[in-house]
PDB file of C-alpha atoms in Angstrom:
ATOM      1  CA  UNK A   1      34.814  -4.650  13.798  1.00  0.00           C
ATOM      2  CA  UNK A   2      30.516  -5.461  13.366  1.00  0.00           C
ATOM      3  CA  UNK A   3      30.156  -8.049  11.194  1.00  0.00           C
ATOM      4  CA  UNK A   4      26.774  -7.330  11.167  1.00  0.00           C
ATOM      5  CA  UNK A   5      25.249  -6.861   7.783  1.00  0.00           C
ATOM      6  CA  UNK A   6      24.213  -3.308   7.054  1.00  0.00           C
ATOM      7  CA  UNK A   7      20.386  -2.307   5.792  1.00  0.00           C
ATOM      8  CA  UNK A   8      20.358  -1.032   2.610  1.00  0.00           C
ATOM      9  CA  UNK A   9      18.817   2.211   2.328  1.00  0.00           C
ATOM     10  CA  UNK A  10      18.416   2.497  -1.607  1.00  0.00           C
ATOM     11  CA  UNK A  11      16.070  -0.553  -2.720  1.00  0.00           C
ATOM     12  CA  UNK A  12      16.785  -1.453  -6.014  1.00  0.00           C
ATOM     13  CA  UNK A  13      14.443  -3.494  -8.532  1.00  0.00           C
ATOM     14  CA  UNK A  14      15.218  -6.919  -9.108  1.00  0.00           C
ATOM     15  CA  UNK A  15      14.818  -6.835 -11.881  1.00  0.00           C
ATOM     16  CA  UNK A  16      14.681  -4.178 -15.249  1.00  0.00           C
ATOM     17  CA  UNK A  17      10.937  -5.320 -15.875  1.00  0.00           C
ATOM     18  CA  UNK A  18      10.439  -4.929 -11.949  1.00  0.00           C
ATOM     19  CA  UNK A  19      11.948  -1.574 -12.161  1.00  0.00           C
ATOM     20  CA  UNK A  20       9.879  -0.313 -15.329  1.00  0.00           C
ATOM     21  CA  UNK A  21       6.951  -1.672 -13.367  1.00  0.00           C
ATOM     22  CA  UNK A  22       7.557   0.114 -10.690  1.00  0.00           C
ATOM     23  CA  UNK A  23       8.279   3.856 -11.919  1.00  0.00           C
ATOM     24  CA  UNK A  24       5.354   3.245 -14.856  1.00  0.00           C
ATOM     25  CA  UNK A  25       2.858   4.063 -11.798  1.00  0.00           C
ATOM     26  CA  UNK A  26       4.483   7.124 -10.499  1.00  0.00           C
ATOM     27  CA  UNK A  27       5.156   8.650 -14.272  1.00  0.00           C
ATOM     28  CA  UNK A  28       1.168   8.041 -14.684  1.00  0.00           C
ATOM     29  CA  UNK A  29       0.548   9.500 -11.757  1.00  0.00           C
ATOM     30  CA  UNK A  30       2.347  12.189 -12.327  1.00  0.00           C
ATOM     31  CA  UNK A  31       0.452  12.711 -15.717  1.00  0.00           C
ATOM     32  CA  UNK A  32      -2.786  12.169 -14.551  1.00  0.00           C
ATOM     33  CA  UNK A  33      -1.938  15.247 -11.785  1.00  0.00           C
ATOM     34  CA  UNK A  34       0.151  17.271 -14.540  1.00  0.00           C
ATOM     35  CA  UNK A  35      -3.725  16.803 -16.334  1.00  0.00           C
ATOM     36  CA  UNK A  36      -5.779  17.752 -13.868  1.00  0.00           C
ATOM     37  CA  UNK A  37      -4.168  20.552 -13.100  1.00  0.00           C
ATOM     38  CA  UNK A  38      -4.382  21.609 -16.874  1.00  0.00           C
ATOM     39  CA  UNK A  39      -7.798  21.369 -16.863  1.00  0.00           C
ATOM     40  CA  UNK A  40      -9.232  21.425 -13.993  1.00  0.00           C
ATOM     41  CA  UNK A  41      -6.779  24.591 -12.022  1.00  0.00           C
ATOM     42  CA  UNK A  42      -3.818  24.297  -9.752  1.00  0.00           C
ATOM     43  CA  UNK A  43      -6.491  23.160  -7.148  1.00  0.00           C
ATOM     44  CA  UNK A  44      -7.005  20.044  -8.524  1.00  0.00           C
ATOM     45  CA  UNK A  45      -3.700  17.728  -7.838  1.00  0.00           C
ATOM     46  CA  UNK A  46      -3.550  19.172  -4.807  1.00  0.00           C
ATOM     47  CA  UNK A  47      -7.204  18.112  -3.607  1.00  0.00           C
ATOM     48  CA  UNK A  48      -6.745  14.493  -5.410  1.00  0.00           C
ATOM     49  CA  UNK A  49      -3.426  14.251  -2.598  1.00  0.00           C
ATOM     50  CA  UNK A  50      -5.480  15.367   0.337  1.00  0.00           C
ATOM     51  CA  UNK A  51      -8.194  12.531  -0.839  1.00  0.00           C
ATOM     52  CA  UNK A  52      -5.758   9.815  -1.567  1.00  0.00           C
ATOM     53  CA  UNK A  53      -3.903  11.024   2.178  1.00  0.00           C
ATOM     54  CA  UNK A  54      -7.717  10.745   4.043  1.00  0.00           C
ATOM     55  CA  UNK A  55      -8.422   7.411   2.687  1.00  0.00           C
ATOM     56  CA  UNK A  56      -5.402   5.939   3.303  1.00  0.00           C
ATOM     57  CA  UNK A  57      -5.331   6.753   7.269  1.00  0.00           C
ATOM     58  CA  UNK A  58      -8.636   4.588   7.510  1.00  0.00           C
ATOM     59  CA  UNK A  59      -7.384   1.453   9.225  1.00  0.00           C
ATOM     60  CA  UNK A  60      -9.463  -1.247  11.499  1.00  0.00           C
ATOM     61  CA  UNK A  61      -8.009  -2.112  15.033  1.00  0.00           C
ATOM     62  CA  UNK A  62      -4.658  -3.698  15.196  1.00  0.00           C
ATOM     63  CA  UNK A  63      -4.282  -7.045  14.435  1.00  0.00           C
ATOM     64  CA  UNK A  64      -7.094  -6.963  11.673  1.00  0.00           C
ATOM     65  CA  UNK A  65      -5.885  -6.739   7.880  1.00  0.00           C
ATOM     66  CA  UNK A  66      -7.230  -3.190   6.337  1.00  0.00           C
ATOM     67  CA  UNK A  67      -8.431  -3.466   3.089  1.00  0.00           C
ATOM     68  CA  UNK A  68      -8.404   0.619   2.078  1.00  0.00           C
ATOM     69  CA  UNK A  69     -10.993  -0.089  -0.523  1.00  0.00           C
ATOM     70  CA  UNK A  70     -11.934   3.468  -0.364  1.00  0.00           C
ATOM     71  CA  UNK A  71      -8.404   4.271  -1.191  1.00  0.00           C
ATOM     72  CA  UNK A  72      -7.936   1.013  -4.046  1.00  0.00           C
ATOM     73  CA  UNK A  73     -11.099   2.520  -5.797  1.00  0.00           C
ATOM     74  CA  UNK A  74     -10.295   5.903  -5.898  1.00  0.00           C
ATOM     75  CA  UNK A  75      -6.292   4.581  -7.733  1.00  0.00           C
ATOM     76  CA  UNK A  76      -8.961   2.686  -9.689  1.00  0.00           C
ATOM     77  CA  UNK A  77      -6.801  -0.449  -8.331  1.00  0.00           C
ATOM     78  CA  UNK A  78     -10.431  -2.245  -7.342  1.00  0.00           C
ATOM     79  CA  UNK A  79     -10.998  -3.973 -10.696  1.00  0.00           C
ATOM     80  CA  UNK A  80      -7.809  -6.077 -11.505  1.00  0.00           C
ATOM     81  CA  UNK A  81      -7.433  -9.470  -9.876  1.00  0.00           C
ATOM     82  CA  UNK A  82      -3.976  -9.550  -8.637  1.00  0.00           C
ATOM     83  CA  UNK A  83      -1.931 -13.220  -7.478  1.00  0.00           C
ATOM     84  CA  UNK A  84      -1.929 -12.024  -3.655  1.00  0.00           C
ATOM     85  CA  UNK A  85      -5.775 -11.482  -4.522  1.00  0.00           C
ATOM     86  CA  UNK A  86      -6.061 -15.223  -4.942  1.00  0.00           C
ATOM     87  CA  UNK A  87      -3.273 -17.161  -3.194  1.00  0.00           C
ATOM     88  CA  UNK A  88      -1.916 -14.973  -0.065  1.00  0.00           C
ATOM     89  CA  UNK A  89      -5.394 -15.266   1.731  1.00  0.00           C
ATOM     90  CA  UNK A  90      -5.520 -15.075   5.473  1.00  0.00           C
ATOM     91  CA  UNK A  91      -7.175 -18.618   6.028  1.00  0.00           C
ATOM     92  CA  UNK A  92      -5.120 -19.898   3.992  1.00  0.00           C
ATOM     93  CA  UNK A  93      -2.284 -19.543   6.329  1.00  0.00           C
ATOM     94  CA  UNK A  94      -0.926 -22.324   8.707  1.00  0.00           C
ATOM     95  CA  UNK A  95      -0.200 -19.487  11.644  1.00  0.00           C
ATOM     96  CA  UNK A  96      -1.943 -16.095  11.580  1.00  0.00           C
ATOM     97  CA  UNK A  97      -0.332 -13.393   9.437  1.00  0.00           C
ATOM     98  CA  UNK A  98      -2.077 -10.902  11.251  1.00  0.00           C
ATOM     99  CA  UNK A  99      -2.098 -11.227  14.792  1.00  0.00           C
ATOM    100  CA  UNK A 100       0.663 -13.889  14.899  1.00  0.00           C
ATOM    101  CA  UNK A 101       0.552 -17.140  17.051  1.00  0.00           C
ATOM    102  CA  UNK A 102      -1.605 -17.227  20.510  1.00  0.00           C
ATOM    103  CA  UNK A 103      -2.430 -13.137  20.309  1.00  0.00           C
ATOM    104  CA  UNK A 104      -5.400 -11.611  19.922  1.00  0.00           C
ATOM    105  CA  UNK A 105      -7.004  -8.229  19.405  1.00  0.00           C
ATOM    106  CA  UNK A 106      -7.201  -7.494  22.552  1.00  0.00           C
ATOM    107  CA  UNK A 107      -3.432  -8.548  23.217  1.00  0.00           C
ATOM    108  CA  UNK A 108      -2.274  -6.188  20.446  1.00  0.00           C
ATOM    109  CA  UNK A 109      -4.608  -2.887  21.646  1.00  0.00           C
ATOM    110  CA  UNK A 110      -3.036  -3.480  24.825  1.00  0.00           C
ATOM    111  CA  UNK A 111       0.276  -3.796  23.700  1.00  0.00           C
ATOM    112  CA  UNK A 112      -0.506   0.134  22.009  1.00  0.00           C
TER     113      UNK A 112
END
């Protein structure tokens, strides 16, 4: 028999606070679309998606962090100072995050 342990395919919250955290940003993002569309026409949600889905394909080449600040501002996410904002820097890090140890840019667009 595999005694291999087996991904989970439903990720659950941690914790209750986690969880309330968590589905607090889709219920307001539901209402904020359910409001739109109330006053602005049907149109509306569906243009805010196709905005949201453009900025989010913006990326730099592999092996360099994208920041989607187009997308962050338009969530209004741009404003609030977060821990990772602070603490989980790039330089900070004893081996590269990004492009890992001894690779480069170039090593990763070749690897594509």
């Amino acid at each position: 028999a595999d005694a291999a342990p087996k991904p989970r395919l439903d990720v659950q919250a941690r914790h209750p606070v986690e969880r309330l955290l968590l589905e607090d940003f889709k219920r307001s993002e539901k209402q904020e679309m359910m409001a739109k569309a109330i006053v602005f026409g049907q149109h509306a949600p569906i243009r805010a998606k196709m905005e949201r889905n453009i900025l989010a394909q913006f990326q730099r080449l592999p092996g360099l962090e994208s920041s989607l600040l187009g997308l962050q501002t338009l969530l209004d996410l741009d404003d609030t100072i977060e821990f990772e904002d602070i603490f989980n820097l790039e330089a900070n890090a004893a081996v590269s995050t990004i492009t890992g140890p001894n690779r480069s840019v170039h090593d990763i667009m070749e690897q594509r």
